Coordinates of C-alpha atoms in Angstrom, one line a residue:
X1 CA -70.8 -9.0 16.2
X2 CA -72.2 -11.7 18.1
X3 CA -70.5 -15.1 18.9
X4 CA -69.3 -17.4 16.4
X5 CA -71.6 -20.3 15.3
X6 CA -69.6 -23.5 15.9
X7 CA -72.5 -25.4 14.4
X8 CA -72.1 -24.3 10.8
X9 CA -68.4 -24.0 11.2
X10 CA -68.4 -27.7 12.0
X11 CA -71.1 -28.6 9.2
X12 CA -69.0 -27.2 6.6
X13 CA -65.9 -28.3 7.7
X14 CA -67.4 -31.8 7.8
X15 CA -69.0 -31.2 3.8
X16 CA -65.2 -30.3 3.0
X17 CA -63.8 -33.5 4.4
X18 CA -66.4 -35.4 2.6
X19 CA -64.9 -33.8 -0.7
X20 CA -61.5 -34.5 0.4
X21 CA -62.9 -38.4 0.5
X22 CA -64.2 -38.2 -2.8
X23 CA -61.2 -36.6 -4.4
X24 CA -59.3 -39.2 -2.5
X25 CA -60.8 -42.5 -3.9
X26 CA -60.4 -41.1 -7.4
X27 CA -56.8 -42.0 -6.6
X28 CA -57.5 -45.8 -6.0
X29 CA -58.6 -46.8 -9.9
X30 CA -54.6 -46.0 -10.2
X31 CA -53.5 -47.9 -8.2
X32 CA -55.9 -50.7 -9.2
X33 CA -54.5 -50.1 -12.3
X34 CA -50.6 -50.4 -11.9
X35 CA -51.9 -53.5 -10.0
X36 CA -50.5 -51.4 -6.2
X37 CA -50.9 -53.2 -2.9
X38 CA -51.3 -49.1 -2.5
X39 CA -55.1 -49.3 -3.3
X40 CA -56.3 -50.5 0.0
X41 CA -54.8 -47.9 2.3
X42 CA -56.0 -45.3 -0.2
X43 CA -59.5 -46.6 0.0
X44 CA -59.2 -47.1 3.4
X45 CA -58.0 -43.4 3.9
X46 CA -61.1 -42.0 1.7
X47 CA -63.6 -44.3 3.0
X48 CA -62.3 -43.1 6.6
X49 CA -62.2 -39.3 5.5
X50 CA -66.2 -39.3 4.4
X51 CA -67.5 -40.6 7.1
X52 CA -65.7 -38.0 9.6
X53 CA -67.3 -35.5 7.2
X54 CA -70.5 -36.9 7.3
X55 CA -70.2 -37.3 10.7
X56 CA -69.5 -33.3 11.4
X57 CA -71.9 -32.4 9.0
X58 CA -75.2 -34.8 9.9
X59 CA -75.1 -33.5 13.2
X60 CA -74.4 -30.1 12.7
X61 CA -76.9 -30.2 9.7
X62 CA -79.4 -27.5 11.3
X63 CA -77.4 -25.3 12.7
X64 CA -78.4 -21.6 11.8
X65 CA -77.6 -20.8 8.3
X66 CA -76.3 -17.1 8.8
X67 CA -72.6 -17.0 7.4
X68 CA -70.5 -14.0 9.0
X69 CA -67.4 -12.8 8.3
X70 CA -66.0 -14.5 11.5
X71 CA -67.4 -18.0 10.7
X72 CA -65.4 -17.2 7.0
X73 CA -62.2 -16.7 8.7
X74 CA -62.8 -19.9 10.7
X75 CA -63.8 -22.2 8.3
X76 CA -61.2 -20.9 5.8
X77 CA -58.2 -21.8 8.1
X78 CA -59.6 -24.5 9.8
X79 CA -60.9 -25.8 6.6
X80 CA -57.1 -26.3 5.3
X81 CA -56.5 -27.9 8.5
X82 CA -58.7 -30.3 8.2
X83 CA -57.7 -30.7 4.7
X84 CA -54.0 -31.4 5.6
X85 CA -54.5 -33.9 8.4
X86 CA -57.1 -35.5 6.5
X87 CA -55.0 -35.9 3.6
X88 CA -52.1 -37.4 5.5
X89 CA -54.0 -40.5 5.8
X90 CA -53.2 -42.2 2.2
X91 CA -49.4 -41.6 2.8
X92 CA -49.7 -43.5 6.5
X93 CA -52.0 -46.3 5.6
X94 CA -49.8 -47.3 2.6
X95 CA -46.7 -46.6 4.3
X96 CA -45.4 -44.2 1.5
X97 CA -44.9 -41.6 4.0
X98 CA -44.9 -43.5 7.7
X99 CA -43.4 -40.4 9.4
X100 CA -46.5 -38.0 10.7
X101 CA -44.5 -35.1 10.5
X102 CA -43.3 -36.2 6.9
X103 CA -46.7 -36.5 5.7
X104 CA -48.2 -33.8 7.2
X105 CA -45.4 -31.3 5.4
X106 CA -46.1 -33.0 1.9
X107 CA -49.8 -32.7 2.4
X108 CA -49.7 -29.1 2.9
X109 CA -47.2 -28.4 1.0
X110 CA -49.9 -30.1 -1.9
X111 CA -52.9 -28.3 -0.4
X112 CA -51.0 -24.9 -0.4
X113 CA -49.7 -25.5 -3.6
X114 CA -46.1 -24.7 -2.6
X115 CA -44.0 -28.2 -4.1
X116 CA -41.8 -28.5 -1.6
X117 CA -41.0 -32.2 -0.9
X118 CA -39.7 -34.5 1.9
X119 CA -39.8 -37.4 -1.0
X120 CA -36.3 -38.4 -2.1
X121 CA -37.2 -41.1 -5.2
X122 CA -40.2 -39.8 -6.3
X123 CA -39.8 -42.3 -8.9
X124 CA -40.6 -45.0 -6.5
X125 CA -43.9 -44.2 -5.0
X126 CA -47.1 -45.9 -6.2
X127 CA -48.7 -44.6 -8.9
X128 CA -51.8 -43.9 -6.8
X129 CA -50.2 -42.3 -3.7
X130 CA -48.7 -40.2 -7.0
X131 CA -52.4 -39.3 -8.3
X132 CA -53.2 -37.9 -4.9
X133 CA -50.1 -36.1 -4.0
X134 CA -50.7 -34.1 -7.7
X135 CA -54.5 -33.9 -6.8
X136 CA -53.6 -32.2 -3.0
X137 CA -52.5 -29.2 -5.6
X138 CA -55.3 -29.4 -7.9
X139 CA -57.8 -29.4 -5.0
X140 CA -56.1 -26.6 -3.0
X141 CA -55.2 -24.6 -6.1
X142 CA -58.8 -22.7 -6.9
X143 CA -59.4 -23.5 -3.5
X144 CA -61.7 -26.1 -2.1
X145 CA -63.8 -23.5 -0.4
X146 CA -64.7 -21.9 -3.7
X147 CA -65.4 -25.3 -5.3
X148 CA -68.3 -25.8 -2.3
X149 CA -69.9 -22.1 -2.1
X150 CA -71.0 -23.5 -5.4
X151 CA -73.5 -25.5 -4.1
X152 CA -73.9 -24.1 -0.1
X153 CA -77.3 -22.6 -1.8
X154 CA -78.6 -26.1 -1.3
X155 CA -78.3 -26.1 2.4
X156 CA -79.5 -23.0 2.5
X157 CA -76.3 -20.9 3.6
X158 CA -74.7 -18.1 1.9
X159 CA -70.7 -18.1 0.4
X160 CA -69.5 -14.4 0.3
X161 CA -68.0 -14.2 3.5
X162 CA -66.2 -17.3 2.4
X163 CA -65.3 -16.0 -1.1
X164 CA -63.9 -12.9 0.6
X165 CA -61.7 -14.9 3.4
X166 CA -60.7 -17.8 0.3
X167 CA -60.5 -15.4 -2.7
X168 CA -56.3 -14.4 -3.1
X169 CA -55.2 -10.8 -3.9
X170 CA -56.1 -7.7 -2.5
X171 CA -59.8 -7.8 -3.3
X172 CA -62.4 -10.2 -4.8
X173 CA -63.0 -8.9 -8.0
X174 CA -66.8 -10.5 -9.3
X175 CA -66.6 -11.6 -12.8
X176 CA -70.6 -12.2 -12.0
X177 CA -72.8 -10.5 -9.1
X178 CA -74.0 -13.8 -7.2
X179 CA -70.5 -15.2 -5.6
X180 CA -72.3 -18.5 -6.9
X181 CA -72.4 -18.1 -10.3
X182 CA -68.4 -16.8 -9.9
X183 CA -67.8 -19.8 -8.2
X184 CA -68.7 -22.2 -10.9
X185 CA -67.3 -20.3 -13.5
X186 CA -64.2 -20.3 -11.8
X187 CA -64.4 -24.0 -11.4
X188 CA -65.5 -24.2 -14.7
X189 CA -62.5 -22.5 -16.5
X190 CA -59.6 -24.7 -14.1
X191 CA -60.7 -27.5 -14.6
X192 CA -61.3 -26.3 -18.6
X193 CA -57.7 -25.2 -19.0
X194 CA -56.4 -28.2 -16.8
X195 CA -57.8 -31.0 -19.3
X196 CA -56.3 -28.9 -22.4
X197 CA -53.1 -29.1 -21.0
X198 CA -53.5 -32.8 -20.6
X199 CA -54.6 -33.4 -23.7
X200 CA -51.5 -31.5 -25.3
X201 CA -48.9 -32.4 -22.7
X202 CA -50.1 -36.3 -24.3
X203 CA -49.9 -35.1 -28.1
X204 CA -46.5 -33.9 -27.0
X205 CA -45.3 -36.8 -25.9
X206 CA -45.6 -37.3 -22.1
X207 CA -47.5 -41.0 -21.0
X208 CA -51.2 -39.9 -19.9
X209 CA -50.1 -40.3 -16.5
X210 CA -47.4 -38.0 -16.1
X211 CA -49.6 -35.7 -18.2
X212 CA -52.5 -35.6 -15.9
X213 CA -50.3 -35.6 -12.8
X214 CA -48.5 -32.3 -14.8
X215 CA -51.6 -30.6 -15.9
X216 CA -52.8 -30.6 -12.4
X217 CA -49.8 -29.2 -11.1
X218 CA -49.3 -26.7 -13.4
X219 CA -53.1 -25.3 -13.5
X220 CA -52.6 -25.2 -9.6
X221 CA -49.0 -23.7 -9.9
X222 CA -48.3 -26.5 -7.5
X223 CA -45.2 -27.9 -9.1
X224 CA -45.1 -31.7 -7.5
X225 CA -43.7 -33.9 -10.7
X226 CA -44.0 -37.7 -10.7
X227 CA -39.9 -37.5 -11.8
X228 CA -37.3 -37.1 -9.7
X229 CA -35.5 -34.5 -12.2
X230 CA -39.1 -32.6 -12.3
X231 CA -39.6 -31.3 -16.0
X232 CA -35.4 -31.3 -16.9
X233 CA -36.9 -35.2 -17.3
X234 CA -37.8 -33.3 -20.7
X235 CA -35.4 -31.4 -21.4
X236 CA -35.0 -33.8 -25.0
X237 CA -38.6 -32.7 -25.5
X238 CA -38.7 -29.1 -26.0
X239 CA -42.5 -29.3 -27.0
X240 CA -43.6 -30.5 -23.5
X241 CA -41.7 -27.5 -21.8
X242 CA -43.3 -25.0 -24.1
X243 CA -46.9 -26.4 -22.7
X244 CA -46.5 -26.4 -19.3
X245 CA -44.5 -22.8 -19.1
X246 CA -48.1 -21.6 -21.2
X247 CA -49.9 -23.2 -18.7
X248 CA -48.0 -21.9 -16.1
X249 CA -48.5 -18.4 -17.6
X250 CA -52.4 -18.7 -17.6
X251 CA -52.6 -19.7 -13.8
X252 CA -50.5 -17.3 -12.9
X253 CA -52.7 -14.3 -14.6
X254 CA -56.1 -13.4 -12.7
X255 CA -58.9 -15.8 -13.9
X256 CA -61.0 -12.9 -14.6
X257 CA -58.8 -12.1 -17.2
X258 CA -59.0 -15.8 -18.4
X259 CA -62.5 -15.5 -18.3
X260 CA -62.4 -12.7 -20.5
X261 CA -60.7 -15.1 -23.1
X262 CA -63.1 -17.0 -22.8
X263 CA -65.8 -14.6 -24.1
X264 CA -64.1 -12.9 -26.2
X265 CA -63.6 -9.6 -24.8
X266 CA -59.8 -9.2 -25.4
X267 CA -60.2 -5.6 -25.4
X268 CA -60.6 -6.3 -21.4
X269 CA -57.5 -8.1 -21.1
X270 CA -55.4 -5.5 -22.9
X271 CA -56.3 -2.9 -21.1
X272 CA -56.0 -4.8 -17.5
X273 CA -52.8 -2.9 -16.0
X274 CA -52.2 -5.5 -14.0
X275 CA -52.0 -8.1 -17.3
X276 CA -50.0 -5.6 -18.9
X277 CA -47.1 -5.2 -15.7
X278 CA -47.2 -9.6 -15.7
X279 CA -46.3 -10.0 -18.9
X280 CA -43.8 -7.2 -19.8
X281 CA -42.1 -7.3 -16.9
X282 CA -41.6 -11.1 -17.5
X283 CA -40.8 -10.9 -21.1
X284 CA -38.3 -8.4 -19.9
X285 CA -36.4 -10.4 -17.3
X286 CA -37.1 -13.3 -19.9
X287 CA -34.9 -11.4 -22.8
X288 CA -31.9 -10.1 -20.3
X289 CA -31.3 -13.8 -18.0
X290 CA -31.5 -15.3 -21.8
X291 CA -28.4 -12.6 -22.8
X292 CA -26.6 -13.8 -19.2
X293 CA -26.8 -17.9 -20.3
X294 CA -25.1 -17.4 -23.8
X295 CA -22.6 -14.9 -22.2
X296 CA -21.8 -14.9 -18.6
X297 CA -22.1 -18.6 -17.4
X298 CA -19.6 -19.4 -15.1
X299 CA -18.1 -22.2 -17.7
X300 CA -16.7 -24.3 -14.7
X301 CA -20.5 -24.8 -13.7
X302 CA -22.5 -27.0 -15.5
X303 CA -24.1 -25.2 -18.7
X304 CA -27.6 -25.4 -19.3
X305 CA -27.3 -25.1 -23.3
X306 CA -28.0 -29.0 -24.4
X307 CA -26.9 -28.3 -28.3
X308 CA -23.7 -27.0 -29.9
X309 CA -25.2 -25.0 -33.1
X310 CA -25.6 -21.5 -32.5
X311 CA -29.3 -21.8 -33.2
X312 CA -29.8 -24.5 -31.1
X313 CA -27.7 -22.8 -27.8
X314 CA -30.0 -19.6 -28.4
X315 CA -33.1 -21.8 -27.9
X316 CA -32.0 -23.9 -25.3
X317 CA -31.0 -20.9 -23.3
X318 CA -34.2 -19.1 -24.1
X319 CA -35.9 -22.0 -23.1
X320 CA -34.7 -22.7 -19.8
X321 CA -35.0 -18.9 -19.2
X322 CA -38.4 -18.7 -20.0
X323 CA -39.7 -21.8 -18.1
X324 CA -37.3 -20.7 -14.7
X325 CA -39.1 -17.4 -14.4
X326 CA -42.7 -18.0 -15.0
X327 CA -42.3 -21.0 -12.8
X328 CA -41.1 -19.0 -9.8
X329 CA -42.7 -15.6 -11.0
X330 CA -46.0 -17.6 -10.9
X331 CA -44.8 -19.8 -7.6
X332 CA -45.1 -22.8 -9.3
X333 CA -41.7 -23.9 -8.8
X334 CA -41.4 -26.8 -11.6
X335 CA -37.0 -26.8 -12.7
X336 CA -35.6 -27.7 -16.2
X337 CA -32.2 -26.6 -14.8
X338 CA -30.8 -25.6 -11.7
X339 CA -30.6 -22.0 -11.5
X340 CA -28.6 -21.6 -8.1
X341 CA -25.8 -23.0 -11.0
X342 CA -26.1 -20.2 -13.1
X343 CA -23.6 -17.5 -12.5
X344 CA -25.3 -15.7 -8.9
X345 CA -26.3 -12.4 -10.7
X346 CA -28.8 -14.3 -12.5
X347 CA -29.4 -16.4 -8.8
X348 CA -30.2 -13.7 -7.3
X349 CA -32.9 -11.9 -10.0
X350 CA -34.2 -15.4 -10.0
X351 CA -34.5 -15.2 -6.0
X352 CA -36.0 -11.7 -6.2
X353 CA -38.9 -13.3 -7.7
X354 CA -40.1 -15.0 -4.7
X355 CA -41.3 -11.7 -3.2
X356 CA -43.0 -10.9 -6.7
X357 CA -45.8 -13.7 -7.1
X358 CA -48.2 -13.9 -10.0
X359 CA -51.6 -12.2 -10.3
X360 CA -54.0 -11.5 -7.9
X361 CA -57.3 -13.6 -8.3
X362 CA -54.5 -16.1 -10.1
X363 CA -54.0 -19.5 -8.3
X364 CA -49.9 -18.2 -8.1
X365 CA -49.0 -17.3 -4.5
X366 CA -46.4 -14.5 -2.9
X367 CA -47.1 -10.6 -2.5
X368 CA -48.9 -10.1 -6.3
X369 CA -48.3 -8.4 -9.1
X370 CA -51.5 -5.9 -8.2
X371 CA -49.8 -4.7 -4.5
X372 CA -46.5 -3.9 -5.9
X373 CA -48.1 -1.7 -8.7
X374 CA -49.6 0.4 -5.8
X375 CA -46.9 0.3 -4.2
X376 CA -44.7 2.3 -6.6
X377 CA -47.6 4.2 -7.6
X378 CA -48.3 5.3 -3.9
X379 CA -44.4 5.9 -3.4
X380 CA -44.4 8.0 -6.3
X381 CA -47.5 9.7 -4.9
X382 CA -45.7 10.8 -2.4
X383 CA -42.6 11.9 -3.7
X384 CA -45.4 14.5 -5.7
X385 CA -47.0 15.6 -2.7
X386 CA -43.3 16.5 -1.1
X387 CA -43.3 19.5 -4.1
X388 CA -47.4 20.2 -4.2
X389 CA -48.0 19.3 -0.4
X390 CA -51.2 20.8 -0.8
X391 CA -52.9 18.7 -3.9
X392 CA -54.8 16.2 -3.3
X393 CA -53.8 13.4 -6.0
X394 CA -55.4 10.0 -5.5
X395 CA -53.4 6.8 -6.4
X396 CA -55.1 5.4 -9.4
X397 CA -55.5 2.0 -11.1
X398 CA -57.2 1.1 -13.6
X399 CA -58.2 4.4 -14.7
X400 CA -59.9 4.8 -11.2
X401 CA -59.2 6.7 -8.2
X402 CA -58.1 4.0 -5.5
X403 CA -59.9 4.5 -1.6
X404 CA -57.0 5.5 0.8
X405 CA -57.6 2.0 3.2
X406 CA -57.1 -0.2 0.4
X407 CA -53.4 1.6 0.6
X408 CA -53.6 1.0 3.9
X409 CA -54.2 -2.4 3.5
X410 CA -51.9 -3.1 1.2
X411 CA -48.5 -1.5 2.7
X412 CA -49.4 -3.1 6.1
X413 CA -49.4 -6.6 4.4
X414 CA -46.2 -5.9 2.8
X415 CA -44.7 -4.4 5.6
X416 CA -46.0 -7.9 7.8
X417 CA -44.9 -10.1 5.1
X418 CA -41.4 -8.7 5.1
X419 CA -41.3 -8.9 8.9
X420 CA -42.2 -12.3 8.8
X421 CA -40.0 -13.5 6.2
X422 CA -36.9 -11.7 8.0
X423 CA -38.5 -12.8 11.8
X424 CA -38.6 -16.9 9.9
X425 CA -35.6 -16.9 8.3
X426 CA -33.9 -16.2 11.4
X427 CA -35.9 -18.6 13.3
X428 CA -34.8 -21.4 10.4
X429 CA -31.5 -20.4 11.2
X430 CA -32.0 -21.4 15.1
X431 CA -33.7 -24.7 13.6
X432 CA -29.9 -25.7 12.2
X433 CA -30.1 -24.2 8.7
X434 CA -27.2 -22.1 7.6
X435 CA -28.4 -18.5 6.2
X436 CA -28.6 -19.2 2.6
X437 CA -30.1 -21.8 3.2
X438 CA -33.0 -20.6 5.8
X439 CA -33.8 -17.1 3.9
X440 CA -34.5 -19.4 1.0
X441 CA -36.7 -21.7 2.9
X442 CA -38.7 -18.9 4.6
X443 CA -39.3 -16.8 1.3
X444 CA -39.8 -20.4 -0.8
X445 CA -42.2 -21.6 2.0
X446 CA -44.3 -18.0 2.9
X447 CA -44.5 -17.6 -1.2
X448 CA -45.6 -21.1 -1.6
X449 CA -43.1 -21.7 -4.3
X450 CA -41.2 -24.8 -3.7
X451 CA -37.4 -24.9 -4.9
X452 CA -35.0 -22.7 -3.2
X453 CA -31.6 -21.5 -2.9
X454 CA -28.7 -22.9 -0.2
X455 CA -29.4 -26.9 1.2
X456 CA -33.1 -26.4 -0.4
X457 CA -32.0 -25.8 -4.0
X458 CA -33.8 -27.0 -7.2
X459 CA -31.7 -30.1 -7.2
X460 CA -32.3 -30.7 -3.4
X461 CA -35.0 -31.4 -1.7
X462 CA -36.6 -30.9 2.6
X463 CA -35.9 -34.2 3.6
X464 CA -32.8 -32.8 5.9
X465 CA -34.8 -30.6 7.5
X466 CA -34.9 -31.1 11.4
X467 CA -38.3 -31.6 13.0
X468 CA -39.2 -28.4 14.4
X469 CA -38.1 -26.6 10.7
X470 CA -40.5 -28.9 9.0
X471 CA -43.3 -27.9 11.4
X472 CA -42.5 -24.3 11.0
X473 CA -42.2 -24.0 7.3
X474 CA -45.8 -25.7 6.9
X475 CA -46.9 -22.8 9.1
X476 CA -45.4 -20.9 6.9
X477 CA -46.7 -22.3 3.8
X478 CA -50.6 -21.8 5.6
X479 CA -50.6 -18.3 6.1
X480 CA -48.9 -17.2 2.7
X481 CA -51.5 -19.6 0.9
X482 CA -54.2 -17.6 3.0
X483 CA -52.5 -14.4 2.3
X484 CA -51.5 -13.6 6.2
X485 CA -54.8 -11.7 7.5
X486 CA -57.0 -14.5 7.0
X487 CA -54.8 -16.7 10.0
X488 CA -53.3 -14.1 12.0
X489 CA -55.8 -12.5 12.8
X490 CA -57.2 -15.6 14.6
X491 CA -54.4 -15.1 17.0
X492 CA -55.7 -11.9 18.0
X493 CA -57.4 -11.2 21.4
X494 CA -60.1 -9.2 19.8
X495 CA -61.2 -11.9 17.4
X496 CA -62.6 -14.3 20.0
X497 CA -64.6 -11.4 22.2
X498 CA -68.2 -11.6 22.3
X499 CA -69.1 -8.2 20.8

């Protein structure tokens, strides 16, 4: 492979900051509207933002259009870079966030859709600087890279090397052949099932700001909330929680299967094996942490069942049950109660979660439902082969024999993901954090899911956090949003050789 070609790295990192403008100043008819001295460093910020981009991409404009696989690497990673320290600017110019390091955490933390937060009265920040912390998850959920392959056919440059770098989950399954036509169709479904959920989330009782700001976060699994008590702020409206755990739900399943919906082909969807392992397992884990509310709460701890009737203490259980574990399942991360106050059996199935994730081509971070499948099917593989060492019996899914690398692939990442969560929590630990406290920051931050257990809880917040932490848990939050590979392996040797 030869070099890489800077030039159209630099163009298309330049046409993403342009978008991150644009996205930006949608921000300022808020503030404008709430009547914010906030609207002229968020104009400032996006005005400031698209002519960098244009900058980077005017002079780069004829570089050669040949896209390889390294170029996708590059511009993936560097992409979110540039996203994050672009996207610190409307928190510095308005002096929501003045601290650099402050803003640059909350920025990726949007962009990576993790919803972890430095912000300790949430309640308090200008509606506008609001609109863009919420948009930072909508832009990063699909995946601002996916958003512009849609239209690289303009400048003459092809997106599959992107697609492949961007796309999560083990492999980028095509819903159409030209990575184009998938592109807007994905696109075309988010942003679908993101304005339904806004519309409801408003019939259900929610102002239409908090219900935009939600809808975003939940179609991202993001889960920033413009309250400080994040959806427990509706804990009197059952209705609203219902909607945004559905929500939750769909992003957290693989958009092909969405798409599927879509047309009508549910046949597709109920025989996706994957599908099938997402839901029962949750419905499962749903039904038994539902059972532990009503009969094992600690009763010195704070209960989570809001009404005294039987009925009404079976559904508020249920409730709270259901919304905790498709919000972490799915890495979303929004809380109607804090689970770390449950009794710590049901802490810790809650906890095991973070190294679950939602489903692959969903935009729900962690390991994926999809590699833990072949993971049990590979280990049971094997525990065959010890009695017929001889047969040759090929891990299958899907009703299709799987190819031995993908195997490969897929037990290395786990065994690198586990290494890195153990190597970060122990470097968290160095940082000041005591050990509940830094394994839930490493596997909250590498799963991109937000609330935590120890110092980090739901009802706590990052803000404590020493310097160096901060910087290490938005590293953190990077490479799990880009599945590991895709940044690591920029930190190899053999990467950067001419060859």
């Amino acid at each position: 492979m030869k070099n890489l070609n800077y030039q159209i790295i630099i163009s298309f990192l330049g046409l993403t900051s342009m978008l991150n403008g644009f996205f930006m100043l949608l921000a300022v008819p808020f503030s404008i509207y709430h009547q914010e001295n906030a609207k002229w460093g968020i104009l400032i910020a996006g005005v400031l933002t698209l002519v960098i981009g244009f900058l980077m991409w005017f002079f780069n404009r004829d570089a050669e259009k040949n896209l390889h696989k390294k170029e996708g690497y590059v511009i993936v990673t560097f992409g979110w870079l540039i996203l994050s320290l672009t996207g610190t600017l409307p928190y510095l110019f308005t002096g929501a966030i003045p601290d650099f390091t402050n803003a640059f955490f909350e920025t990726i933390s949007g962009y990576s859709t993790t919803g972890s937060s430095i912000l300790t009265d949430i309640e308090s920040m200008p509606k506008g600087i609001l609109f863009w912390r919420s948009a930072t998850h909508w832009i990063g959920g699909m995946g601002i890279i996916v958003l512009t392959i849609a239209i690289l056919p303009l400048l003459g440059i092809g997106g599959m090397q992107l697609f492949m770098a961007e796309a999560p989950g083990p492999s980028a399954d095509k819903m159409h052949p030209r990575i184009t036509e998938t592109a807007k169709r994905l696109w075309f479904i988010y942003f679908s099932l993101t304005i339904t959920e806004f519309l409801l989330l408003k019939i259900a009782g929610m102002n239409w700001f908090d219900a935009i700001n939600h809808a975003m976060a939940t179609m991202s699994t993001g889960g920033f909330s413009t309250k400080n008590d994040s959806v427990a702020f509706w804990n009197g409206l059952p209705m609203v929680q219902y909607i945004i755990t559905f929500f939750m739900f769909i992003a957290g399943t693989n958009f092909i299967v969405s798409y599927f919906v879509f047309k009508g082909k549910f046949q597709r969807v109920i025989k996706n094996e994957e599908f099938k392992w997402y839901f029962f397992g949750a419905l499962g884990l749903i039904i038994l942490i539902t059972v532990l509310i009503l009969n094992f709460q600690d009763p010195n701890l704070q209960s989570t069942v809001e009404h005294p009737k039987p009925w009404g203490a079976f559904e508020s259980a249920f409730r709270h049950a259901l919304f905790q574990v498709i919000a972490i399942l799915t890495t979303t991360g929004f809380v109607t109660a804090d689970f770390t106050m449950w009794n710590s059996f049901i802490t810790m199935l809650i906890f095991s979660l973070f190294f679950i994730g939602g489903s692959a081509g969903s935009t729900s971070g962690g390991v994926k439902i999809v590699r833990h499948i072949m993971m049990i099917k590979s280990s049971i593989l094997e525990l065959k082969k010890l009695l017929h060492p001889s047969a040759i019996i090929p891990v299958r899914y899907g009703g299709k024999a799987v190819n031995q690398s993908i195997i490969f692939n897929i037990l290395s990442f786990f065994v690198l993901y586990m290494l890195i969560f153990i190597l970060s929590s122990v470097i968290l630990t160095f940082f000041g954090l005591d050990f509940t406290s830094a394994i839930g920051a490493a596997a909250s931050s590498l799963g991109n899911i937000g609330p935590a257990i120890g110092t980090v809880s739901p009802v706590d917040n990052y803000a404590h956090l020493s310097i160096p932490a901060k910087w290490f848990c938005t590293f953190l939050m990077l490479i799990g949003r880009l599945e590991l590979f895709t940044v690591l392996v920029l930190f190899t040797p053999y990467f950067w050789k001419k060859n």
